[in-house]
CSV table of C-alpha atoms and ligand atoms in Angstrom, one decimal:
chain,number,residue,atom,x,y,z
A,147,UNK,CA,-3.7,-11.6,65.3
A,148,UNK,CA,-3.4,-12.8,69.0
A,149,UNK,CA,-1.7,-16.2,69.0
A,150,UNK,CA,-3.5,-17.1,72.1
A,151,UNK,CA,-7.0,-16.8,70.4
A,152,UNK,CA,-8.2,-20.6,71.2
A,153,UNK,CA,-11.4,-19.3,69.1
A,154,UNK,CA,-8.7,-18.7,66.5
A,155,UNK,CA,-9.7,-21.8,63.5
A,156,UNK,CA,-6.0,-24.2,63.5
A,157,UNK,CA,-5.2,-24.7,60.0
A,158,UNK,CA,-5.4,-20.3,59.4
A,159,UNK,CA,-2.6,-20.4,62.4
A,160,UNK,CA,-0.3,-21.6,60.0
A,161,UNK,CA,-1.2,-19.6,57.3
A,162,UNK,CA,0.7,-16.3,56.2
A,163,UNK,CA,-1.2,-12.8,56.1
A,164,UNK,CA,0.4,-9.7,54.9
A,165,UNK,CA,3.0,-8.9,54.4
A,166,UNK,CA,4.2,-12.3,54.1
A,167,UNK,CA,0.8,-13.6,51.4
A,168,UNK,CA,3.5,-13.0,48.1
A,169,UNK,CA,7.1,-14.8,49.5
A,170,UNK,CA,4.7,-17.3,51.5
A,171,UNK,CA,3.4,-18.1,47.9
A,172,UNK,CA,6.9,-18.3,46.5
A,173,UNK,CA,7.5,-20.9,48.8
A,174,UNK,CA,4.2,-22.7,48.2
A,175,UNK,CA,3.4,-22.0,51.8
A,176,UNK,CA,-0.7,-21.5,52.5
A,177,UNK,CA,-2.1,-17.8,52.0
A,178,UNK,CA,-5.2,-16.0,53.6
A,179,UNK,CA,-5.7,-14.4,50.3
A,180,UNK,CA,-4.3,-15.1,47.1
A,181,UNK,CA,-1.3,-12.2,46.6
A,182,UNK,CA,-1.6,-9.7,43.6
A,183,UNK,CA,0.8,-8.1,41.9
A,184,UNK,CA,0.9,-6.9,38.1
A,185,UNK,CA,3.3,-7.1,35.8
A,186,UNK,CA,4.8,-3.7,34.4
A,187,UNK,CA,2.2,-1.6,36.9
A,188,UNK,CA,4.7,1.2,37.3
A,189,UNK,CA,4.2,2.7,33.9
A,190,UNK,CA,1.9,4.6,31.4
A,191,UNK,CA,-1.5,3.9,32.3
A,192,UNK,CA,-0.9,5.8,35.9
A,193,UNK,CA,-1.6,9.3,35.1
A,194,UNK,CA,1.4,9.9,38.1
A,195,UNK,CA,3.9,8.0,36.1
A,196,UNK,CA,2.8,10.1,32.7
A,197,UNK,CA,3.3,13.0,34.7
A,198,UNK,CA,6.7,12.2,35.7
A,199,UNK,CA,7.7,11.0,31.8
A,200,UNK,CA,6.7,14.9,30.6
A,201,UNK,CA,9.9,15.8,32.7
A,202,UNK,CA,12.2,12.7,32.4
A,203,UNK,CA,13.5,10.2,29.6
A,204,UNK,CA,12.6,6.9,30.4
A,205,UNK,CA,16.2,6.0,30.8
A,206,UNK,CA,16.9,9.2,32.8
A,207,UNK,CA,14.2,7.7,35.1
A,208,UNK,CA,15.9,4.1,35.5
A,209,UNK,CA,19.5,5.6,35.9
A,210,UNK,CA,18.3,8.0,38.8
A,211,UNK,CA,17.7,5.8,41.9
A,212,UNK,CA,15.6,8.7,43.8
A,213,UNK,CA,13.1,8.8,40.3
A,214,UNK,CA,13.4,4.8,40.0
A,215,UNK,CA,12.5,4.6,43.5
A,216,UNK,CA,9.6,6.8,43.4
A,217,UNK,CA,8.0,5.1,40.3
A,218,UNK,CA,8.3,1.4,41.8
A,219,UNK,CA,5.9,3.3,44.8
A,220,UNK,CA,3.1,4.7,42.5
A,221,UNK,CA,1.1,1.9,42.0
A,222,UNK,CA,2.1,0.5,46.0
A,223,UNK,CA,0.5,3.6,47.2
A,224,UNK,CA,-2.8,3.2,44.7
A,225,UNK,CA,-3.7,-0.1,44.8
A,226,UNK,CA,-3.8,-2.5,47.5
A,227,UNK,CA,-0.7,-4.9,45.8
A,228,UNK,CA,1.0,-7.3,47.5
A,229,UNK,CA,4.5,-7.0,45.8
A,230,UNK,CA,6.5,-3.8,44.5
A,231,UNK,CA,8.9,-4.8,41.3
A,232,UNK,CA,11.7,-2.3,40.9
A,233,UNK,CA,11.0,0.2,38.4
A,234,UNK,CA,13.9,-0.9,35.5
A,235,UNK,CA,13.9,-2.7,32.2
A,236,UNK,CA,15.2,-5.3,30.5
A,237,UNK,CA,17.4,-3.7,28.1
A,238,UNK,CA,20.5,-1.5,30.5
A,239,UNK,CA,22.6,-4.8,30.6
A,240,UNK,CA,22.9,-5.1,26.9
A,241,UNK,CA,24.3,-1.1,27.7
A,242,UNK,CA,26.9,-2.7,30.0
A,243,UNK,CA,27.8,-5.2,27.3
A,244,UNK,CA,28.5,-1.9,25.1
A,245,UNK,CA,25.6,-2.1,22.9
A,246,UNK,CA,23.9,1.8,22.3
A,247,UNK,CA,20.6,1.7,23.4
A,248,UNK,CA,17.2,4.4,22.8
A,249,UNK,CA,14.1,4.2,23.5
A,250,UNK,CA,12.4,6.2,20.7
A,251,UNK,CA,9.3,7.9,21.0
A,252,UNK,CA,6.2,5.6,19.8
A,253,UNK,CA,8.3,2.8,18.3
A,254,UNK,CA,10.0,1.2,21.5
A,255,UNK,CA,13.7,0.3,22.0
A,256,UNK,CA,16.5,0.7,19.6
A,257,UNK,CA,20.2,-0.8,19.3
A,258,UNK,CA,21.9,1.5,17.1
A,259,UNK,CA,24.9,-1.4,16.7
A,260,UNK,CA,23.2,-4.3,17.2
A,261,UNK,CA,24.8,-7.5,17.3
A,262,UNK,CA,25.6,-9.2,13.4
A,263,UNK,CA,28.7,-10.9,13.3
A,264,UNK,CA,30.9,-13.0,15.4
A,265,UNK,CA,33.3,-10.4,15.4
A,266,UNK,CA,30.0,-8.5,17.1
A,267,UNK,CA,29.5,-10.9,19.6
A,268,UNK,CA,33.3,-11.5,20.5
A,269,UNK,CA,33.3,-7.3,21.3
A,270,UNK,CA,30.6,-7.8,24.0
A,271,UNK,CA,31.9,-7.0,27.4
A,272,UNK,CA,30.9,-9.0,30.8
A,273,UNK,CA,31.6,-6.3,33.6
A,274,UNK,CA,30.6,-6.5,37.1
A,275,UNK,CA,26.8,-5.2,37.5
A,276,UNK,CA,28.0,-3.1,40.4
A,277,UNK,CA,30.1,-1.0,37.5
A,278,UNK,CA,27.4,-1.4,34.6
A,279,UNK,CA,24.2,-1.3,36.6
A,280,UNK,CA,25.0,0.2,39.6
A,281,UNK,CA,21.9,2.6,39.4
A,282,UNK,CA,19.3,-0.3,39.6
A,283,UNK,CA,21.1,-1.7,42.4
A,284,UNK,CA,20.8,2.2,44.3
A,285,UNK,CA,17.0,2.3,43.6
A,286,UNK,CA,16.9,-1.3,45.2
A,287,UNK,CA,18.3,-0.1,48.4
A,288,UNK,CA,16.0,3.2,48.4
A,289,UNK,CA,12.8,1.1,47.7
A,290,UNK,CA,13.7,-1.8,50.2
A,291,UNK,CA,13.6,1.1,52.6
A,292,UNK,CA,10.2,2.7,51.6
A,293,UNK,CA,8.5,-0.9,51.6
A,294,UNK,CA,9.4,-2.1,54.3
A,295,UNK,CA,7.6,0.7,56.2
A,296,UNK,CA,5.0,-0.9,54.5
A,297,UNK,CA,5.6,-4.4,55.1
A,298,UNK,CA,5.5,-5.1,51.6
A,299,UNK,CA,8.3,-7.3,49.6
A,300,UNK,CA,10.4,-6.0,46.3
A,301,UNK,CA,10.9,-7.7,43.3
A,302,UNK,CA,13.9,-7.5,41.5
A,303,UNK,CA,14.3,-8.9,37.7
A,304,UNK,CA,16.2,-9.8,34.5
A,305,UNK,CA,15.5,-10.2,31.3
A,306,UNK,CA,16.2,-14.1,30.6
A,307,UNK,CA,19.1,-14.6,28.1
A,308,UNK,CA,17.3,-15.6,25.1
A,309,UNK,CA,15.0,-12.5,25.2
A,310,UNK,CA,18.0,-10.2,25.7
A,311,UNK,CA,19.8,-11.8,22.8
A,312,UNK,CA,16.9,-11.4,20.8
A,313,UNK,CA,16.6,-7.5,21.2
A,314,UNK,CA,20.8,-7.6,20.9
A,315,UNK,CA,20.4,-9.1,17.3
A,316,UNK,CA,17.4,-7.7,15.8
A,317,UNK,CA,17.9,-4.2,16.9
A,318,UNK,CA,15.2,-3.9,18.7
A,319,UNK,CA,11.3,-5.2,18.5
A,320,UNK,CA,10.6,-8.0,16.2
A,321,UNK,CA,7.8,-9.7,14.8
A,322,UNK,CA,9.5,-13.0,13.1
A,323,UNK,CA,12.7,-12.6,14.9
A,324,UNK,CA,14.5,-13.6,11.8
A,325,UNK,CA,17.6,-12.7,12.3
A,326,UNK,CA,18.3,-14.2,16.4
A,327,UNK,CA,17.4,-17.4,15.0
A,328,UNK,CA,18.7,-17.3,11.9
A,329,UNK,CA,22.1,-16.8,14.2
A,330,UNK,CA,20.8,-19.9,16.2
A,331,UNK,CA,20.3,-21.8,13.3
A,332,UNK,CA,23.1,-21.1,11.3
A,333,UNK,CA,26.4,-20.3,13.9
A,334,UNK,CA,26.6,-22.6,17.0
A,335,UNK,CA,30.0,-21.0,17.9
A,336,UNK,CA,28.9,-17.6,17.9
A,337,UNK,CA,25.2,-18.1,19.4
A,338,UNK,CA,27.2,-20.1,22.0
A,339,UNK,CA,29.7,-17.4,22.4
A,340,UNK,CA,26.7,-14.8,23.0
A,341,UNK,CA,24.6,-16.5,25.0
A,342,UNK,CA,27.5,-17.9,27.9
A,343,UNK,CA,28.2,-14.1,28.0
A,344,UNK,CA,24.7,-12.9,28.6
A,345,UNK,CA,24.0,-15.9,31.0
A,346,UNK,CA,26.6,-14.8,32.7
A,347,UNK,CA,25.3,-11.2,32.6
A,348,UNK,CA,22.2,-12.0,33.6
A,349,UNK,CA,22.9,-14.5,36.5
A,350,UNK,CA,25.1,-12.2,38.1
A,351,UNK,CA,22.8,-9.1,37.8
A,352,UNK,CA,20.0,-11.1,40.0
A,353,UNK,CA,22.5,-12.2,42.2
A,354,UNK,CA,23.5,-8.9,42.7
A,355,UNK,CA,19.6,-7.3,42.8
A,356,UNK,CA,19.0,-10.3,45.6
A,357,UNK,CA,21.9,-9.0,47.7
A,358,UNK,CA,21.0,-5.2,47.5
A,359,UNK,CA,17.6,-6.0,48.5
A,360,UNK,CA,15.6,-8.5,46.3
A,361,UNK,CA,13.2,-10.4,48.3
A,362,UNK,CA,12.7,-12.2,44.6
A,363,UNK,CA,13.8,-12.3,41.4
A,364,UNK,CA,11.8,-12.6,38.3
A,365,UNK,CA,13.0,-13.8,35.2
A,366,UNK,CA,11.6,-12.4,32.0
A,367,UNK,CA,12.1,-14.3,28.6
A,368,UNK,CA,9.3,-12.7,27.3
A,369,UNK,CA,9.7,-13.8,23.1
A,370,UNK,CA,10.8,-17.9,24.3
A,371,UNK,CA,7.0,-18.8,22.9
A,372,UNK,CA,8.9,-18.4,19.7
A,373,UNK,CA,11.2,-21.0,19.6
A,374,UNK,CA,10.0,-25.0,19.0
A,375,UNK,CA,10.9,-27.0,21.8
A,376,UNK,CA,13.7,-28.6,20.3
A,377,UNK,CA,15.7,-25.4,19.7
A,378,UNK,CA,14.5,-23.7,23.4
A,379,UNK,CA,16.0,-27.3,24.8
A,380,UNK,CA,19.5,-27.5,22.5
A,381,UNK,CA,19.8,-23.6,22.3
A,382,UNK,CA,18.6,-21.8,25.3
A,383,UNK,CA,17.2,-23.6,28.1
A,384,UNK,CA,21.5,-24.6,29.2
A,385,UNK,CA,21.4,-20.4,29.4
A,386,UNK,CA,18.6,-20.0,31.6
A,387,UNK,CA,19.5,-22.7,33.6
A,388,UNK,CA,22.7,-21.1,34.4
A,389,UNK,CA,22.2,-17.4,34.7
A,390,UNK,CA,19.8,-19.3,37.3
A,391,UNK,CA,21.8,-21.4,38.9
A,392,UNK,CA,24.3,-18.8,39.6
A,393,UNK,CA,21.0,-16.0,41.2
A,394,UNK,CA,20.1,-19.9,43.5
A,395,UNK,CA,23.1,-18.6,45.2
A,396,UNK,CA,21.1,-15.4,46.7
A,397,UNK,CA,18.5,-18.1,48.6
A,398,UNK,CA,15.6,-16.0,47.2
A,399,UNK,CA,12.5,-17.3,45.5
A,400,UNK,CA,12.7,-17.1,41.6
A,401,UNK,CA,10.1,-16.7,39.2
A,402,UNK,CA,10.8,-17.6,35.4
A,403,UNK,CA,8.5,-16.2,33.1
A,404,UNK,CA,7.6,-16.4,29.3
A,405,UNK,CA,4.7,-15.7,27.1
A,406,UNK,CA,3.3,-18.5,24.5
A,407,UNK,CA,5.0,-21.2,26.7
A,408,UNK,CA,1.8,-23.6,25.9
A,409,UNK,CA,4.6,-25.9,24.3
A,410,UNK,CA,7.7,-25.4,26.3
A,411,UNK,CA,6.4,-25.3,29.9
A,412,UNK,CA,7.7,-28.3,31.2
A,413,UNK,CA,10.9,-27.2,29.5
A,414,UNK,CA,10.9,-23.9,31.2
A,415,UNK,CA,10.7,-25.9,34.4
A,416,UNK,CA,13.7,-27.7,34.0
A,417,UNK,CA,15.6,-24.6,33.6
A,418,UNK,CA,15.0,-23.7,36.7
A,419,UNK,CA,12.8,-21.4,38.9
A,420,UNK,CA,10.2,-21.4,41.8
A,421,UNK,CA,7.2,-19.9,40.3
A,422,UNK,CA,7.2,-20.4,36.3
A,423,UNK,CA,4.8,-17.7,35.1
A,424,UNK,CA,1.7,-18.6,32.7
A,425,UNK,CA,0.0,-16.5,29.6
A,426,UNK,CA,-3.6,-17.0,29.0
A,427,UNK,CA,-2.9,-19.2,26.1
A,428,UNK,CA,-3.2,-21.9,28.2
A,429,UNK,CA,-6.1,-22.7,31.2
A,430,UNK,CA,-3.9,-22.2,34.7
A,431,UNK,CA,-5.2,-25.6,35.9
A,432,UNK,CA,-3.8,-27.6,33.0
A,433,UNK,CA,-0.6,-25.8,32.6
A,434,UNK,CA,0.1,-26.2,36.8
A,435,UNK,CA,-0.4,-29.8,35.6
A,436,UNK,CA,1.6,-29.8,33.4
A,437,UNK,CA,4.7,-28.0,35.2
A,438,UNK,CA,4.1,-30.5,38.1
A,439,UNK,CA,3.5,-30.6,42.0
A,440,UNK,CA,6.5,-29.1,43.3
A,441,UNK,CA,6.6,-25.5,41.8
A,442,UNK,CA,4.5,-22.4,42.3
A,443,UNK,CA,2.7,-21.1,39.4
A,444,UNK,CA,2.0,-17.1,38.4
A,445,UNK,CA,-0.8,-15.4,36.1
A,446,UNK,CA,-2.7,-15.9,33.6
A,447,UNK,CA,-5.4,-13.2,33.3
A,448,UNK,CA,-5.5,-11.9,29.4
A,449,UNK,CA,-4.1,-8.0,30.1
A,450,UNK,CA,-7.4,-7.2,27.6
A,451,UNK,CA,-9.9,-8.1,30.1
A,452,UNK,CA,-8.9,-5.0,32.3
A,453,UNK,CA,-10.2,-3.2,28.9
A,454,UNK,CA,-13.6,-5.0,29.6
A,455,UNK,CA,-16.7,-3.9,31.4
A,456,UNK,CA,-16.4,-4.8,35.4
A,457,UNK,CA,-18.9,-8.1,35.0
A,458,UNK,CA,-17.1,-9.6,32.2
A,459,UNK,CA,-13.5,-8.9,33.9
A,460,UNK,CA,-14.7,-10.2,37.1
A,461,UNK,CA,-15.8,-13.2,36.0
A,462,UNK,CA,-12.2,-13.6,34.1
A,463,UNK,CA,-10.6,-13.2,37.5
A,464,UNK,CA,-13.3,-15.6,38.9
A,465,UNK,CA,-12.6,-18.1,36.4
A,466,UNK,CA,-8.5,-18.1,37.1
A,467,UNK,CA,-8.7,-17.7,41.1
A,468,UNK,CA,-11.4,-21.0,40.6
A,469,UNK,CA,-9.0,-22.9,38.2
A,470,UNK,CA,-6.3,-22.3,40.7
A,471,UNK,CA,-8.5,-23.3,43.5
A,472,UNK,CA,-9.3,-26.9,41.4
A,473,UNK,CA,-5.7,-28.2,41.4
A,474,UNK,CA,-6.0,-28.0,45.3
A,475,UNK,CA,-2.1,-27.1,45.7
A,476,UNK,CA,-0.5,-23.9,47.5
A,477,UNK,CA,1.5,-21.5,45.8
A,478,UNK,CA,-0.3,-19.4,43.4
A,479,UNK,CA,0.4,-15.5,43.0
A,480,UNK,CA,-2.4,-14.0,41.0
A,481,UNK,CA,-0.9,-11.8,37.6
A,482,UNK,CA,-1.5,-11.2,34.4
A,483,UNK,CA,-0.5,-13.0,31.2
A,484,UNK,CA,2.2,-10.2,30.2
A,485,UNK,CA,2.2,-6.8,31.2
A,486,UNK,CA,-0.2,-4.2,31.6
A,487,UNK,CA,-0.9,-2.3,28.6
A,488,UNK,CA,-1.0,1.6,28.6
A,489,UNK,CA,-4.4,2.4,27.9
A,490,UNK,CA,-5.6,0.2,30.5
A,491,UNK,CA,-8.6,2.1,33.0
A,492,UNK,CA,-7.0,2.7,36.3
A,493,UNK,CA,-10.3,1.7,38.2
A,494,UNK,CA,-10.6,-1.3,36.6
A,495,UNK,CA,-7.0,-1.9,38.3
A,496,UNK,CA,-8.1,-1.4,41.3
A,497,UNK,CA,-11.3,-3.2,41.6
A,498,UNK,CA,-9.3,-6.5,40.2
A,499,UNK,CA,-6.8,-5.7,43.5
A,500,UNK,CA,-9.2,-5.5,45.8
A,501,UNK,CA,-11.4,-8.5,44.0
A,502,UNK,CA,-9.0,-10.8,43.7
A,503,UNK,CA,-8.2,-10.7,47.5
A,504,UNK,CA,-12.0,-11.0,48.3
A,505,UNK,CA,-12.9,-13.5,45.9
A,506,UNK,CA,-10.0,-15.9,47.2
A,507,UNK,CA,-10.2,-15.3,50.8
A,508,UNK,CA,-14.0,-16.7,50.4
A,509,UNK,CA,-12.8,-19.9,48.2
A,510,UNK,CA,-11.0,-20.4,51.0
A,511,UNK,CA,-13.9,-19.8,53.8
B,195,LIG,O1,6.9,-3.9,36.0
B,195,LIG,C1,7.3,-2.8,36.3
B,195,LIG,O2,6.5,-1.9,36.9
B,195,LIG,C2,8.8,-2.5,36.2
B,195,LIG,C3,9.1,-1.9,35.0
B,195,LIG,C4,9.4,-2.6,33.7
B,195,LIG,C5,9.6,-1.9,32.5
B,195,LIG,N1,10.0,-2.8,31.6
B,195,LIG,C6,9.5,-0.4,32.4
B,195,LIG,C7,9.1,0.1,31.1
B,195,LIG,C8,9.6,-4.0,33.5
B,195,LIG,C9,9.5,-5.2,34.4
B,195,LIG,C10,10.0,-4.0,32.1
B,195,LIG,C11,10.4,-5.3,31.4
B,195,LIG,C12,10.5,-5.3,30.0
B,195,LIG,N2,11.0,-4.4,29.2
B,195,LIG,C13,10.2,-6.5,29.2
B,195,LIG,C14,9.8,-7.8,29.7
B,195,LIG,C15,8.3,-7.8,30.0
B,195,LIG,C16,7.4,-7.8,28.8
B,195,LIG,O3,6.6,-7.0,28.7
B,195,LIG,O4,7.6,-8.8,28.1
B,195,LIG,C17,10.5,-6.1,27.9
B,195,LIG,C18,10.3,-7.0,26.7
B,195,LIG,C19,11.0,-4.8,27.9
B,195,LIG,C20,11.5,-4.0,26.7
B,195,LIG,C21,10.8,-2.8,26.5
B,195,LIG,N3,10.8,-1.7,27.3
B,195,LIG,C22,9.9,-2.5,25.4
B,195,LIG,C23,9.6,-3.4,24.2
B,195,LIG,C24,9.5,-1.2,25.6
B,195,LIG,C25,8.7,-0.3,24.7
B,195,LIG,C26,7.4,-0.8,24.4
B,195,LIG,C27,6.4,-0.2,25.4
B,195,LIG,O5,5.8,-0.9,26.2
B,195,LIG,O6,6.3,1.0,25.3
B,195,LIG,C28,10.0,-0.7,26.9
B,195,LIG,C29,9.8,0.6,27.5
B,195,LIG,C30,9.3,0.6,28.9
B,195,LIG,N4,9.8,-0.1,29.9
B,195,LIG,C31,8.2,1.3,29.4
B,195,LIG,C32,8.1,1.1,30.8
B,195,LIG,C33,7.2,1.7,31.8
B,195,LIG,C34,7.3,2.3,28.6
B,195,LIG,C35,8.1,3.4,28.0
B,195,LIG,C36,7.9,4.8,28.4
B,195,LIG,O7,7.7,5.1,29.6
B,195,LIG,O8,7.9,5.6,27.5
């Protein structure tokens, strides 16, 4: 764009274009386009990513930089995304903390000595991620590389400490998660104990991901929506707040994310973060109401309506880019309410991409 154009309308002279649309939105700077980027869009539903899993253990793919590197670029060189996210998980640091961890075929992760007693939680190690997690920090370098060929930012992330300690304690996937809170409930010493440790973990594993290449950090505390607000507020949000707090230090844009958050939102808030990230469980309009003028906001599409027929799914996407658009504020990044799910149809993936940058360049017209 020729800065001299006089033709050239004033307000869009302040406003960001690729590759700056995502960290512009971060910031709550004005966009030309909403930015788009999907959360867990390296992964299954990509017929590349299935290909490379014949080969590889999921875990052998996260602890071989080249491999990681190469999956965070499949879905940048299919769709039209704004943002990569570093192809990792949440679980490796509870490995560092010397809990066992597999992924088992069909049934997710497993701890094979989960976390019980406070004899348990006094084992756990906090090592430097360079030692622990130096792997994710590799990939981070190669990808930074690769992108910015591209002009596109990276996304480096964490899962949030309650989330971790949940997976830590139950042994892996949970419907009730029985057994974190029961520890919550029924041992302040020890739930302290374990969650200072993973805070610390966590806060200076985004740190580090920031200063090997980060542009942004997201954190993930995916199962929060089951805690009441009272317990998230006396038993977590202290966590969250510091394993962000120490990441501020990095001076990149955070994202805090949680599903079923209806309840806890302005909670989540206070813990800290940028851009707090919304489910679909709530309408984006009321929850950016809720969290308040001064902080970006990130979703909410259902992860279901990519399953639905193109007219139905636009008009999803419609509904959230036009619900944004109401609270009249910068600083919304377009995502879905949790990850993408595996069986989800590739072209449906990239029609939303491409529609979401169309349909918001024209609310903005
Ligand atoms: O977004 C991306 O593209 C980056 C990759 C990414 C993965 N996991 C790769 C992965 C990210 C951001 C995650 C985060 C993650 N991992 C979360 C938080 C986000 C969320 O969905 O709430 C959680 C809770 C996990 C833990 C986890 N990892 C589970 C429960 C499972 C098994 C369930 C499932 O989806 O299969 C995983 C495995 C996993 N992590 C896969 C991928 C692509 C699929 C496993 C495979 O390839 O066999």
């Amino acid at each position: 764009m020729p800065e001299t154009n006089l033709n050239y309308p004033i307000p869009h002279s302040q406003t960001s274009t690729r590759p700056q649309r995502f960290l512009a939105a971060c910031r709550r700077q004005p966009v030309d386009a909403t930015p788009v980027w999907l959360m867990r869009q390296a992964g299954r539903y990509m017929v590349e990513y299935r290909t490379l899993r014949q080969r590889y253990t999921i875990l052998e793919i996260i602890k071989t930089p080249e491999l990681a590197c190469a999956v965070t670029m499949q879905p940048i060189d299919a769709f039209d995304l704004d943002a990569a996210i570093i192809f990792a998980d949440i679980l490796p640091p509870l490995e560092g903390m010397g809990l066992s961890l597999e992924f088992v075929k069909g049934e997710g992760p497993l701890i094979h000595n989960p976390v019980r007693t406070p004899a348990d939680v006094a084992a756990l190690t906090v090592r430097p991620p360079q030692e622990t997690l130096w792997f994710t920090l590799d990939a981070i370098g190669l990808a930074r590389k690769e992108l910015d060929n591209r002009g596109l930012p990276l996304i480096g992330f964490s899962g949030a400490p309650f989330t971790l300690a949940a997976y830590a304690v139950e042994g892996g996937g949970s419907k009730n998660h029985v057994r974190v809170k029961s520890l919550m409930m029924s041992d302040p010493a020890a739930w302290r104990q374990l969650m200072e440790k993973l805070s610390q973990v966590v806060g200076d594993y985004l740190l580090a991901q920031a200063q090997a290449g980060a542009q942004v950090l997201q954190v993930f505390d995916s199962w929060v929506g089951q805690l009441s607000p009272d317990d998230y507020r006396t038993h977590v949000l202290p966590y969250s707040r510091r394993a962000i707090e120490i990441a501020r230090a990095a001076g990149v844009p955070i994202i805090h994310f949680g599903t079923d958050t209806a309840g806890l939102l302005p909670l989540i808030r206070e813990a800290g973060g940028d851009v707090i990230g919304v489910d679909w469980r709530i309408d984006l309009d009321a929850a950016w109401r809720l969290l308040g003028e001064d902080v970006a906001v990130q979703g909410n599409l259902d992860p279901v309506a990519l399953f639905a027929p193109w007219e139905e799914l636009r008009s999803r996407i419609e509904q959230v880019l036009d619900r944004a658009h109401a609270v009249g504020r910068a600083g919304h990044i377009f995502n879905l309410g949790h990850g993408i799910l595996p069986q989800t149809p590739v072209e449906n993936v990239r029609r939303l991409v491409e529609f979401v940058h169309e349909y918001s360049q024209r609310l903005r017209d």
